[in-house]
JSON list of C-alpha atoms in Angstrom, two decimals:
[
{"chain": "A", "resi": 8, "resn": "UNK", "atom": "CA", "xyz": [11.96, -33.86, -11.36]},
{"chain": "A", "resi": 9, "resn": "UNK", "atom": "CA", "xyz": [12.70, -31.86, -8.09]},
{"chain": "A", "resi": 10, "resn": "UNK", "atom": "CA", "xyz": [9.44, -29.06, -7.24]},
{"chain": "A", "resi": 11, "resn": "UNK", "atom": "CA", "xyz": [9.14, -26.36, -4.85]},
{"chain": "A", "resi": 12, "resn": "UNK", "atom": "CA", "xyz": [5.73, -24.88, -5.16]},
{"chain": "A", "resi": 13, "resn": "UNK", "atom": "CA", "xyz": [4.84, -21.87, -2.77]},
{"chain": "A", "resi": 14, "resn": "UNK", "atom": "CA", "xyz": [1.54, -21.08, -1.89]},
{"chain": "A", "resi": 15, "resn": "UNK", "atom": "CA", "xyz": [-0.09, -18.93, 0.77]},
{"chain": "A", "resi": 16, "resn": "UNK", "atom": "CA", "xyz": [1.17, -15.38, -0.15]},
{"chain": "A", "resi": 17, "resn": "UNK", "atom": "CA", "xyz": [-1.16, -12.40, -0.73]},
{"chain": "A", "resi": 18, "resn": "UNK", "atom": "CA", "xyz": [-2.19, -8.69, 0.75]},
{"chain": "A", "resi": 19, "resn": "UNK", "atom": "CA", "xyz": [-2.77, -8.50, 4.55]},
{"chain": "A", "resi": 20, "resn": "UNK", "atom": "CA", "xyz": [-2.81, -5.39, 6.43]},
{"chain": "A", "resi": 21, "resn": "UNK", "atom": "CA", "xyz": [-0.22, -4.61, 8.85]},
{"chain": "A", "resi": 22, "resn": "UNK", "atom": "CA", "xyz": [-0.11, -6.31, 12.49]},
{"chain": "A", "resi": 23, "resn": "UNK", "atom": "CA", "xyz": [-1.79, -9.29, 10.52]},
{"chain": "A", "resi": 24, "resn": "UNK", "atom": "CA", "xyz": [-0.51, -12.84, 9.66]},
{"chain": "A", "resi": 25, "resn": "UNK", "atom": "CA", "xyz": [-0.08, -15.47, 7.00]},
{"chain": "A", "resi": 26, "resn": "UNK", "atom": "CA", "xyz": [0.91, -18.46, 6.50]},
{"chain": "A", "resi": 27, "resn": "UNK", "atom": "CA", "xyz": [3.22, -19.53, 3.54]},
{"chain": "A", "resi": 28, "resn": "UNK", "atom": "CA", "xyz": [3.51, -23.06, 2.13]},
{"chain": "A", "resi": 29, "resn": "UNK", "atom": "CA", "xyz": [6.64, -24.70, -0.11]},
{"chain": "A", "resi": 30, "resn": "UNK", "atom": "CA", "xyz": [5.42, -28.55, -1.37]},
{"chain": "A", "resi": 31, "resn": "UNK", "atom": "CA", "xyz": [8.47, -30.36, -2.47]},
{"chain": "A", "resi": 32, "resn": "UNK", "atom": "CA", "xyz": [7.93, -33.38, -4.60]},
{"chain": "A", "resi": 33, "resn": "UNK", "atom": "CA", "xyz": [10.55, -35.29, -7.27]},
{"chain": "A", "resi": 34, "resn": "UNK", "atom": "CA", "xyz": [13.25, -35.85, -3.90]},
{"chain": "A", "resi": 35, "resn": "UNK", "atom": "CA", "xyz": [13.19, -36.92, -0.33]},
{"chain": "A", "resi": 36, "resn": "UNK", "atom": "CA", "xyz": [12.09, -34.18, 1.03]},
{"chain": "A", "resi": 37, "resn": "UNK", "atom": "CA", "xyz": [13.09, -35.51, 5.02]},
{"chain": "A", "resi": 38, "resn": "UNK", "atom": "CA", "xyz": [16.16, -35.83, 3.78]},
{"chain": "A", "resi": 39, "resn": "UNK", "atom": "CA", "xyz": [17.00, -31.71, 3.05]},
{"chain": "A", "resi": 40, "resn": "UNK", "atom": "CA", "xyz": [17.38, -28.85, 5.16]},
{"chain": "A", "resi": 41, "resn": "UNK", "atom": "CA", "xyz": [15.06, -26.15, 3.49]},
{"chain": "A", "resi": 42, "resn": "UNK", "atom": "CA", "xyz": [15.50, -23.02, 3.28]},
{"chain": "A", "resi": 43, "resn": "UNK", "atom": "CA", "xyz": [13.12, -19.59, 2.99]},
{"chain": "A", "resi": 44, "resn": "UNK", "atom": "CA", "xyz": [14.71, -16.56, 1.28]},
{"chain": "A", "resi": 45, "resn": "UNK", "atom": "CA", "xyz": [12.27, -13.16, 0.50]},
{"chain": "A", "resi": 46, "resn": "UNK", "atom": "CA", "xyz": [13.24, -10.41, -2.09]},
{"chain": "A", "resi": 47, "resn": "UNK", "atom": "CA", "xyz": [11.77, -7.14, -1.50]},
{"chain": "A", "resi": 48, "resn": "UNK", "atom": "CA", "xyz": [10.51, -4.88, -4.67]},
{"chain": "A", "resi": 49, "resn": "UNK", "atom": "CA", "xyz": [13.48, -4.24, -6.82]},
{"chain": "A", "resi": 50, "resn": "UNK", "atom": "CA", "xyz": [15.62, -5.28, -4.23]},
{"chain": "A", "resi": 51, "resn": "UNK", "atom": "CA", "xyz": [18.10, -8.14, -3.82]},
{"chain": "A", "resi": 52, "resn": "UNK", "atom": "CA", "xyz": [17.95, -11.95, -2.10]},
{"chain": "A", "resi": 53, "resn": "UNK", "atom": "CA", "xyz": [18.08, -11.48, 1.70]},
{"chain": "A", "resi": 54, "resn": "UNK", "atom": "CA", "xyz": [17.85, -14.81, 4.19]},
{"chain": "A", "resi": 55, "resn": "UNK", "atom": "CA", "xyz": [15.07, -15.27, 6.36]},
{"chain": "A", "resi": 56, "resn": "UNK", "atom": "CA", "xyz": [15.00, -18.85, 7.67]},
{"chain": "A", "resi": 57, "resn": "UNK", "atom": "CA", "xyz": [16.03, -21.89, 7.68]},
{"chain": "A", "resi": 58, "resn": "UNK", "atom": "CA", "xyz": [15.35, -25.80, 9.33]},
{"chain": "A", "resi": 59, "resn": "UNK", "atom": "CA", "xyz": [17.03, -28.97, 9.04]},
{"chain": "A", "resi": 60, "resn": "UNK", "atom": "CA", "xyz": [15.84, -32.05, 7.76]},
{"chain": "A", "resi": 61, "resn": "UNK", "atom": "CA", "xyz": [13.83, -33.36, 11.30]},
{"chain": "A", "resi": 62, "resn": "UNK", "atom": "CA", "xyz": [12.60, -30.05, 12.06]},
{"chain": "A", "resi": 63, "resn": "UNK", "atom": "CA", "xyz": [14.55, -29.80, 15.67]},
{"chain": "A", "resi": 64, "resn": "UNK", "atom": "CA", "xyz": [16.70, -26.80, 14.93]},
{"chain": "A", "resi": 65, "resn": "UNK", "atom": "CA", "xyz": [15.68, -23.78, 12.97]},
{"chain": "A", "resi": 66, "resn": "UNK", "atom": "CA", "xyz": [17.41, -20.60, 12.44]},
{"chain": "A", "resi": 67, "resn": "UNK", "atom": "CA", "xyz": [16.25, -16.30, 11.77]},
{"chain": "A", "resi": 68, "resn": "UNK", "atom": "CA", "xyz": [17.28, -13.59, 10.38]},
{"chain": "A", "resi": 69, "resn": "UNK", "atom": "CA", "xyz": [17.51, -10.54, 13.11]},
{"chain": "A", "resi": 70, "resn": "UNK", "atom": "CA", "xyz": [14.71, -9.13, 11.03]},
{"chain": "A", "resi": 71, "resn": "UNK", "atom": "CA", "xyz": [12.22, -11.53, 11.38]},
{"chain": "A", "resi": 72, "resn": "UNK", "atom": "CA", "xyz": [13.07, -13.21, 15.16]},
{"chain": "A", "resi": 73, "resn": "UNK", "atom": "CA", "xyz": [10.54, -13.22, 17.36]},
{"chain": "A", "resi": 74, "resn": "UNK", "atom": "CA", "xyz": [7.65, -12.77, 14.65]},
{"chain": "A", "resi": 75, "resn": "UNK", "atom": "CA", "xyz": [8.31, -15.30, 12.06]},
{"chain": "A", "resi": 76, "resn": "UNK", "atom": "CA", "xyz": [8.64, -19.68, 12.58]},
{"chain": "A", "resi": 77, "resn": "UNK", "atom": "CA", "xyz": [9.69, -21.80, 10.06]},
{"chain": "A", "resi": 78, "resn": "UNK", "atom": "CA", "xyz": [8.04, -25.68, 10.41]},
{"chain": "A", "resi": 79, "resn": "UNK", "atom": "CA", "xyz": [8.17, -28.45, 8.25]},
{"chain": "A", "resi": 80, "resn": "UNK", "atom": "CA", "xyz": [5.83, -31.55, 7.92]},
{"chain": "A", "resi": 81, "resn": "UNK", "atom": "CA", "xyz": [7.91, -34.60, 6.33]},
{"chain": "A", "resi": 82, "resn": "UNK", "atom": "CA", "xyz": [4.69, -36.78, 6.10]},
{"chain": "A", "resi": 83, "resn": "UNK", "atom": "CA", "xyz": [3.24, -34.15, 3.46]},
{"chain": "A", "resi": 84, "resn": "UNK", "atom": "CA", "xyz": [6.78, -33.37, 1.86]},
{"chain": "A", "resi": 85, "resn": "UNK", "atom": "CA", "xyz": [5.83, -29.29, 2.43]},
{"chain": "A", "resi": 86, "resn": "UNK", "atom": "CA", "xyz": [7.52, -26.51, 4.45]},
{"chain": "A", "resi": 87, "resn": "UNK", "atom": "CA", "xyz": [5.96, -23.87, 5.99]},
{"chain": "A", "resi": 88, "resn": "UNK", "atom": "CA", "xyz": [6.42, -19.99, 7.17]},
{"chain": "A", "resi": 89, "resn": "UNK", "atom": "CA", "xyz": [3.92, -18.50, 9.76]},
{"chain": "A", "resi": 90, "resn": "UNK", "atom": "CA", "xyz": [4.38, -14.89, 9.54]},
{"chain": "A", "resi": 91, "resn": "UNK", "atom": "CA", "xyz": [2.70, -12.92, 12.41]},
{"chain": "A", "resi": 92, "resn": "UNK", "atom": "CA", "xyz": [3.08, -9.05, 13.27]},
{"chain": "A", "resi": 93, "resn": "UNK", "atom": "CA", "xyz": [3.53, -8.49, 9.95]},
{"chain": "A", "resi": 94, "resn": "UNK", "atom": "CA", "xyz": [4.80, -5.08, 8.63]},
{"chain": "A", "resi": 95, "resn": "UNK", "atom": "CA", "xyz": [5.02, -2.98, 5.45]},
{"chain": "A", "resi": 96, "resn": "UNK", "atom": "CA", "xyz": [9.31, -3.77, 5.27]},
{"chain": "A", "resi": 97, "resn": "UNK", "atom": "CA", "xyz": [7.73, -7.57, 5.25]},
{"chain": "A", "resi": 98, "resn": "UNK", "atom": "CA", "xyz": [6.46, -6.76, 1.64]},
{"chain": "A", "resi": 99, "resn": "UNK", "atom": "CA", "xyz": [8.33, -9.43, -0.57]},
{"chain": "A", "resi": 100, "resn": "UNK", "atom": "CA", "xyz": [8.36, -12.42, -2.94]},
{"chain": "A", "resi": 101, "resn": "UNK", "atom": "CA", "xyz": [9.13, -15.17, -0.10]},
{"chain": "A", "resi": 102, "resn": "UNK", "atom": "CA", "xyz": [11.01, -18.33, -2.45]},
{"chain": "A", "resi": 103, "resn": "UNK", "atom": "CA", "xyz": [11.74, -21.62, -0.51]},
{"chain": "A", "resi": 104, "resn": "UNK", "atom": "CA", "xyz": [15.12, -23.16, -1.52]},
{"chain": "A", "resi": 105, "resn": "UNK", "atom": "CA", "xyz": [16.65, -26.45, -0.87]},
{"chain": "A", "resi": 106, "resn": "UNK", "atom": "CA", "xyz": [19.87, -26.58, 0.91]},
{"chain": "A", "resi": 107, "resn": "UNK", "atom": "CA", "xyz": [22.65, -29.08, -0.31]},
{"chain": "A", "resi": 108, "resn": "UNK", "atom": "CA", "xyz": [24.99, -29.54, 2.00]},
{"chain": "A", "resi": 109, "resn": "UNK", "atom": "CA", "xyz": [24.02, -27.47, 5.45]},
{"chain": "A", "resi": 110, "resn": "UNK", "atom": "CA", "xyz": [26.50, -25.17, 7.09]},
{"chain": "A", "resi": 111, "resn": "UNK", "atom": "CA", "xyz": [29.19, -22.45, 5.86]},
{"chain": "A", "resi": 112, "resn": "UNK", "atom": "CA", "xyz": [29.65, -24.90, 2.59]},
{"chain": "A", "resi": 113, "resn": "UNK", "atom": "CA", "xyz": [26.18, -24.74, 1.27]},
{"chain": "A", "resi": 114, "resn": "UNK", "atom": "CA", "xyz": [24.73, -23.88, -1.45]},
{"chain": "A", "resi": 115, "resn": "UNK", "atom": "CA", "xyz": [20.68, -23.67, -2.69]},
{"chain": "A", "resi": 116, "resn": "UNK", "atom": "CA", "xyz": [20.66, -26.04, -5.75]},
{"chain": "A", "resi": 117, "resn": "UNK", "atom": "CA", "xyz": [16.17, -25.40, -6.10]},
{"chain": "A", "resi": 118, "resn": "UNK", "atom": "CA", "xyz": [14.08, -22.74, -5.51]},
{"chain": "A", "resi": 119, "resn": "UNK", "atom": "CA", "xyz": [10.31, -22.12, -5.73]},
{"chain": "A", "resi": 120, "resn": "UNK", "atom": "CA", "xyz": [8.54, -19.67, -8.17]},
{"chain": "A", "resi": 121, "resn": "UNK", "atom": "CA", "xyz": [8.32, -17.41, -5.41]},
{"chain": "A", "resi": 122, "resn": "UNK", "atom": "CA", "xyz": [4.58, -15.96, -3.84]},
{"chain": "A", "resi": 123, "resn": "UNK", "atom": "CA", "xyz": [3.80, -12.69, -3.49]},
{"chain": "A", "resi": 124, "resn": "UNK", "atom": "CA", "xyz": [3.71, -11.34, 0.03]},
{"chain": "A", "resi": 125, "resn": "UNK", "atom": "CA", "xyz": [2.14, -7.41, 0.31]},
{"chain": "A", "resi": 126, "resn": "UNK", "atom": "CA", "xyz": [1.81, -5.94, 3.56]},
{"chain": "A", "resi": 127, "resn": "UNK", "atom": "CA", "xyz": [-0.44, -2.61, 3.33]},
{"chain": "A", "resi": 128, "resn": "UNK", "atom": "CA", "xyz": [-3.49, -0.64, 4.59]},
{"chain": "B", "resi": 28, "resn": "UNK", "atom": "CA", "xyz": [27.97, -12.04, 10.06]},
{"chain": "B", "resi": 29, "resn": "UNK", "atom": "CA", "xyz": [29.64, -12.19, 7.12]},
{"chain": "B", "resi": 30, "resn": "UNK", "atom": "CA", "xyz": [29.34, -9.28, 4.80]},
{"chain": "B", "resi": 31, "resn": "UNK", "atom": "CA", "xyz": [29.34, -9.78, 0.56]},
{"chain": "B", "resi": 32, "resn": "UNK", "atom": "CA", "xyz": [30.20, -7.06, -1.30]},
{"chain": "B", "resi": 33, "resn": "UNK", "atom": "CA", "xyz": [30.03, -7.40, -5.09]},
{"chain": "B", "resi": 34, "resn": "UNK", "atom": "CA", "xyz": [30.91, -4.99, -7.65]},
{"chain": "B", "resi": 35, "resn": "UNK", "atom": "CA", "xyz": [29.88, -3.50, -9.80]},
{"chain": "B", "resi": 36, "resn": "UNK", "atom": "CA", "xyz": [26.53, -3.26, -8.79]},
{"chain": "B", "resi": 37, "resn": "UNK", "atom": "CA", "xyz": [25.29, -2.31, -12.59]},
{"chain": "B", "resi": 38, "resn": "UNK", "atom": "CA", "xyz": [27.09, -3.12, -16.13]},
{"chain": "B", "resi": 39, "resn": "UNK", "atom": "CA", "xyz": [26.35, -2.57, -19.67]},
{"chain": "B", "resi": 40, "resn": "UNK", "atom": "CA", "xyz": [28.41, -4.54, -22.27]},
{"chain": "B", "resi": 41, "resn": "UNK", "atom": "CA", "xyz": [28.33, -5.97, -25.91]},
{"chain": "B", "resi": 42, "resn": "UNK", "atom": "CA", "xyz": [26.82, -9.34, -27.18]},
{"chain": "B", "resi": 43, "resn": "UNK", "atom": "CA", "xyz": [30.01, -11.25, -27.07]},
{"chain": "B", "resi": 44, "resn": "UNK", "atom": "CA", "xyz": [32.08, -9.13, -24.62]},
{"chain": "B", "resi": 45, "resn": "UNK", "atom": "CA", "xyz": [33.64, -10.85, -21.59]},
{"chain": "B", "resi": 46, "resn": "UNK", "atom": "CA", "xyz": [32.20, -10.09, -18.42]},
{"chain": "B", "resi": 47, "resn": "UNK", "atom": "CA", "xyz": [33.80, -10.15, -14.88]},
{"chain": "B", "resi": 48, "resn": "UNK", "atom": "CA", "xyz": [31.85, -9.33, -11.35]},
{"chain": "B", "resi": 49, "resn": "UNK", "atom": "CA", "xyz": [33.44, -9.23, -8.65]},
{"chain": "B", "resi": 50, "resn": "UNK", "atom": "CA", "xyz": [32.39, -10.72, -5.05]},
{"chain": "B", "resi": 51, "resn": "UNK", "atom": "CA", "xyz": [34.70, -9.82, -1.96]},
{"chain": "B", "resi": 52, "resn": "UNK", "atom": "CA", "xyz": [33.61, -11.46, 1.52]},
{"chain": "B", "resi": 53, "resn": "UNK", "atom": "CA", "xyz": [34.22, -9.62, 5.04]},
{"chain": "B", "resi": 54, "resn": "UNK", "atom": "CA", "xyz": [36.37, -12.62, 6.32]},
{"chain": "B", "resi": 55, "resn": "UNK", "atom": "CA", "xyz": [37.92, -15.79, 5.22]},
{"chain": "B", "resi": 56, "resn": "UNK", "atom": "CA", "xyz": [35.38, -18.30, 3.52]},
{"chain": "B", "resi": 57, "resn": "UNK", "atom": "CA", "xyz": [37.62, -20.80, 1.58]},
{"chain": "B", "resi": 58, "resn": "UNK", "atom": "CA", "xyz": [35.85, -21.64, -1.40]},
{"chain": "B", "resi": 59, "resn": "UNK", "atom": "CA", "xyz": [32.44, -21.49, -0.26]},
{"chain": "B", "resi": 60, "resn": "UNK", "atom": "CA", "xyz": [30.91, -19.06, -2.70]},
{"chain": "B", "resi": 61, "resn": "UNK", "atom": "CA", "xyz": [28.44, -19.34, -4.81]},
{"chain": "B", "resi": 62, "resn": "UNK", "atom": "CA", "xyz": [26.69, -17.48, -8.00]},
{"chain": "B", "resi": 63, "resn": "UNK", "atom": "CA", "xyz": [23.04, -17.23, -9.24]},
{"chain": "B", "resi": 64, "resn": "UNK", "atom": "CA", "xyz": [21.52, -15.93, -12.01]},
{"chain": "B", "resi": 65, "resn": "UNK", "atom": "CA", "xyz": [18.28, -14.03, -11.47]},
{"chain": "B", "resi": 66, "resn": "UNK", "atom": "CA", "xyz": [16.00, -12.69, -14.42]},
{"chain": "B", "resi": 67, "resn": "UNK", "atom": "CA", "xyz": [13.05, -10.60, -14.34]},
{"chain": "B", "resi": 68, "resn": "UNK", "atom": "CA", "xyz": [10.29, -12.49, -12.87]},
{"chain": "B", "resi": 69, "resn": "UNK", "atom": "CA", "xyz": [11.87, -15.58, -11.89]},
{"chain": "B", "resi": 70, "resn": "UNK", "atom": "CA", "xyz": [13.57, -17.40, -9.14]},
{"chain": "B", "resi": 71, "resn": "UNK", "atom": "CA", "xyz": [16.86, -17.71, -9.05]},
{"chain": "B", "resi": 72, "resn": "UNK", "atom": "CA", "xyz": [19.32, -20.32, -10.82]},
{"chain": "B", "resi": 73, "resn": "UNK", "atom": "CA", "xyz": [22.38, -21.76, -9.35]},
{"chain": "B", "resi": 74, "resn": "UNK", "atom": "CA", "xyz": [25.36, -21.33, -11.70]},
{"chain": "B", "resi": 75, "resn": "UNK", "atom": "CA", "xyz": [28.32, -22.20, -9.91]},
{"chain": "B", "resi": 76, "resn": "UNK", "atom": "CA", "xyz": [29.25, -23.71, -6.41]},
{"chain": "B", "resi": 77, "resn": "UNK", "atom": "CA", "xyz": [32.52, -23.80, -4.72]},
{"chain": "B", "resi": 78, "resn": "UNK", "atom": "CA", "xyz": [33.79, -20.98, -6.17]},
{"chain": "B", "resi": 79, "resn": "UNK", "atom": "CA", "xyz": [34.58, -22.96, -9.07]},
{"chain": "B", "resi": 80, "resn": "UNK", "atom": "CA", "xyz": [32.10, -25.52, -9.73]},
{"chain": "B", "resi": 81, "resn": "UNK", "atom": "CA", "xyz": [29.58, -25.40, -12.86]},
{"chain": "B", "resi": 82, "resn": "UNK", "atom": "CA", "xyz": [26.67, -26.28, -11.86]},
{"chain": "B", "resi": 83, "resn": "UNK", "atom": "CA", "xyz": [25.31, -29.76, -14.33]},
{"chain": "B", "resi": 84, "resn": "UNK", "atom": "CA", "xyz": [23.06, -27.84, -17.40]},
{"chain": "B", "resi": 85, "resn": "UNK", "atom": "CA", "xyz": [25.01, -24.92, -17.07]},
{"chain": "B", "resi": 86, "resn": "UNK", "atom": "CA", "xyz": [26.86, -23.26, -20.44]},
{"chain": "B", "resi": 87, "resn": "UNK", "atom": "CA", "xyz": [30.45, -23.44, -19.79]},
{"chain": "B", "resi": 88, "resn": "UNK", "atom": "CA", "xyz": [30.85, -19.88, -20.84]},
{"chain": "B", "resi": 89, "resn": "UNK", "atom": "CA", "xyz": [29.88, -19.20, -17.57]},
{"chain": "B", "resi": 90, "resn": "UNK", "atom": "CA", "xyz": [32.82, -19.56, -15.17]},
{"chain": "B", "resi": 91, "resn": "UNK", "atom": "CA", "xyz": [33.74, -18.68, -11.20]},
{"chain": "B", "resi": 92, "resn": "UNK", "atom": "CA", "xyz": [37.60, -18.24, -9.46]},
{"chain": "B", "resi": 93, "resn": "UNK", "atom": "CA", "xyz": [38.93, -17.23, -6.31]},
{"chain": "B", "resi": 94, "resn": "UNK", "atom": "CA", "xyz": [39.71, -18.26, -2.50]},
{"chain": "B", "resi": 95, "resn": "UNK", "atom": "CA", "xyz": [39.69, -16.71, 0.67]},
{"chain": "B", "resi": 96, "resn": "UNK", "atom": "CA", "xyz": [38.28, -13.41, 0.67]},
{"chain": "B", "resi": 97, "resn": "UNK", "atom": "CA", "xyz": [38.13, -12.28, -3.22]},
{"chain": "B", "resi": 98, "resn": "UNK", "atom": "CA", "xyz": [36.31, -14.18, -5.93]},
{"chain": "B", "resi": 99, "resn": "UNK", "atom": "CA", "xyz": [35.37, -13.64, -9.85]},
{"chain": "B", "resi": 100, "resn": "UNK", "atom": "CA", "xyz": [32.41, -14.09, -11.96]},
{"chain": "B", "resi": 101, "resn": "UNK", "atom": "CA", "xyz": [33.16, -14.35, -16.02]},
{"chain": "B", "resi": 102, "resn": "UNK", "atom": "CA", "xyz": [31.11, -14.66, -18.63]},
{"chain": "B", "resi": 103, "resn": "UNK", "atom": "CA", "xyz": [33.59, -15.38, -21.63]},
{"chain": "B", "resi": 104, "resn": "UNK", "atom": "CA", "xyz": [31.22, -14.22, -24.61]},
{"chain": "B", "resi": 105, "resn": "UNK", "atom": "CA", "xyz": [28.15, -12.41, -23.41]},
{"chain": "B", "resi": 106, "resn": "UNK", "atom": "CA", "xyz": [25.04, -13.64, -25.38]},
{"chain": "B", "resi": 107, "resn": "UNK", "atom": "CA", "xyz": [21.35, -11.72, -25.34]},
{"chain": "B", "resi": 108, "resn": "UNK", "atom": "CA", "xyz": [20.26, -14.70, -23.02]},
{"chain": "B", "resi": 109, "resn": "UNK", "atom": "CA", "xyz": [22.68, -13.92, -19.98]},
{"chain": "B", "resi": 110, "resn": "UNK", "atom": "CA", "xyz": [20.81, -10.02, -19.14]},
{"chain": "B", "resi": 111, "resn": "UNK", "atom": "CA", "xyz": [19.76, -10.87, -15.49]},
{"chain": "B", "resi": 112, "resn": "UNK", "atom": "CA", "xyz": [21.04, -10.14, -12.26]},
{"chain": "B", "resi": 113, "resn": "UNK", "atom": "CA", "xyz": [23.89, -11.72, -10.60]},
{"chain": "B", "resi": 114, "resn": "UNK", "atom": "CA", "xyz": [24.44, -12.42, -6.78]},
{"chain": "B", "resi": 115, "resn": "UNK", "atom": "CA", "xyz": [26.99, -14.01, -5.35]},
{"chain": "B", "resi": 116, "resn": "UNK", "atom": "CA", "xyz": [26.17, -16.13, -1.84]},
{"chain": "B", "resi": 117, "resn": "UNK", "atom": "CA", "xyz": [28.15, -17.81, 0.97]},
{"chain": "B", "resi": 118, "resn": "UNK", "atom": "CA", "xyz": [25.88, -19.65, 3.59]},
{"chain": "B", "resi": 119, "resn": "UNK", "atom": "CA", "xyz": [23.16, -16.99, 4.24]},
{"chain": "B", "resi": 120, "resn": "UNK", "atom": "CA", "xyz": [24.77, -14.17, 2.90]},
{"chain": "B", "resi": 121, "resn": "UNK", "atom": "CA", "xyz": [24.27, -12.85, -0.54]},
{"chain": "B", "resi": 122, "resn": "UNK", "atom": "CA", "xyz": [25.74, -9.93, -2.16]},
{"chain": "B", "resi": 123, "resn": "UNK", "atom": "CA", "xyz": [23.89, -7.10, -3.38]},
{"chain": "B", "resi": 124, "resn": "UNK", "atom": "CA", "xyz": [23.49, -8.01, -6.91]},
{"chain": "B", "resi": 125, "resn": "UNK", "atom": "CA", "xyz": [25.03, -7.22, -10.55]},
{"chain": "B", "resi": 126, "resn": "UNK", "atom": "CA", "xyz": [22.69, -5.97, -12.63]},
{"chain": "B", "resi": 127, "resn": "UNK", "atom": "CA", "xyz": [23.60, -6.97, -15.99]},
{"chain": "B", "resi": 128, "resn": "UNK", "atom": "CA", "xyz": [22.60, -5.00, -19.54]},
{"chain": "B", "resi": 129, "resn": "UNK", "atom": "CA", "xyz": [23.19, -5.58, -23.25]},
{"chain": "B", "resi": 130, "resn": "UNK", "atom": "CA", "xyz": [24.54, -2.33, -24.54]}
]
C-alpha cells in the first residue's frame, strides 16, 4: 500500500525555519518525481515545489524562490522541504504528492495527510 | 503560467441532482486536466485524469469531458457522500475550488 507521511510542521515565529519531512513507503520511491503542495486556511491547493526522481532538478513557485529547497534522500525513501525566512502568508497545511507521469501531462495520484505549518509571533 | 478558472466557485444542490463544474484553462492544454475531491480535513483524492479518465476505486457517477481550453466535471446523482470541494489541476496549476453543499 503506497504512504506519504509528513512530519516536521508546527508554530515558528516569523524570520524562522523548519524543516518538513514526506516518508514514502508501499512503492519505489527513486523511481517518482515528488511533489510539495501547501493550502492556506480556508483557502485552495497552490504549488510550491517539486524534484525529480534523482534529485538533480527541482522546481519553485515565485512565492517561495529563494527561501524554500526541496531535497530528497532515495536511501531513506523520504522527501524533504527546508523552509527558511519564513513568514505569516507561509501559514499552511504543506501535503507531499506523488507525481505520475512528470511534465504538462501529470497528474498527483497520492498525497500525504498534510502537517500543519503556523507562522506567528 | 497557465491560469485555471473554475466555476462556480460555490453550489448547493439536492441528494440525487446532477452536478456540473466547470474548469476553463488560459491556453491550450489538450487533455491534461485533472479533478480532486477535497473534504474537510483531509488530503485530497484524485478522481479523474486526462480529462476523462476515472481514476481505479472511483464511483462511476463521477465523470470528466472536454479538450483544449474548456472542460466539465459531472456528478450524475449527487449522494450525501460527494459534499467536498472540487479543484480542477493541469501540471502545477489548480483552479480555485468548487465548494460543494447538499441543499
Amino acid at each position: 500500500e503506497v504512504q506519504l507521511v509528513e512530519s516536521g510542521g508546527g508554530l515558528v515565529q516569523p524570520g524562522g525555519s523548519l524543516r518538513l519531512s514526506c516518508a514514502a513507503s508501499g512503492f519505489t520511491f527513486s523511481s517518482y518525481w515528488m511533489h510539495w503542495v501547501r493550502q492556506a486556511p480556508g483557502k485552495g491547493l497552490v504549488w510550491v515545489s517539486r524534484i525529480n526522481s534523482d534529485g538533480s532538478s527541482t522546481s519553485y513557485a515565485d512565492s517561495v524562490k529563494g527561501r524554500f529547497t526541496i531535497s530528497r534522500d532515495n536511501a531513506k525513501n523520504t522527501l524533504y522541504l527546508q523552509m527558511n525566512s519564513l513568514r505569516a502568508e507561509d501559514t499552511a497545511v504543506y501535503y507531499c504528492a506523488r507525481d505520475v507521469r512528470q511534465w504538462l501531462a501529470t497528474y498527483f495520484d497520492y498525497w500525504g495527510q498534510g502537517t500543519l505549518v503556523t507562522v506567528s509571533s | 503560467d497557465i491560469q485555471m478558472t473554475q466555476s462556480p466557485s460555490s453550489l448547493s444542490a439536492s441528494v440525487g441532482d446532477r452536478v456540473t463544474i466547470t474548469c476553463q484553462a488560459s491556453q491550450d492544454i489538450s487533455n491534461y486536466l485533472n479533478w480532486y475531491q477535497q473534504k474537510p480535513g483531509k488530503a485530497p483524492k484524485l478522481l479523474i485524469y486526462d480529462a476523462s479518465n476515472l481514476e481505479t476505486g472511483v464511483p462511476s457517477r463521477f465523470s470528466g469531458s472536454g479538450s483544449g481550453t474548456d472542460f466539465t466535471f459531472t456528478i450524475s446523482s449527487l449522494q450525501p457522500e460527494d459534499i467536498a470541494t472540487y479543484y480542477c489541476q493541469q501540471y502545477v496549476f489548480f483552479g480555485q475550488g468548487t465548494r460543494l453543499e447538499i441543499k
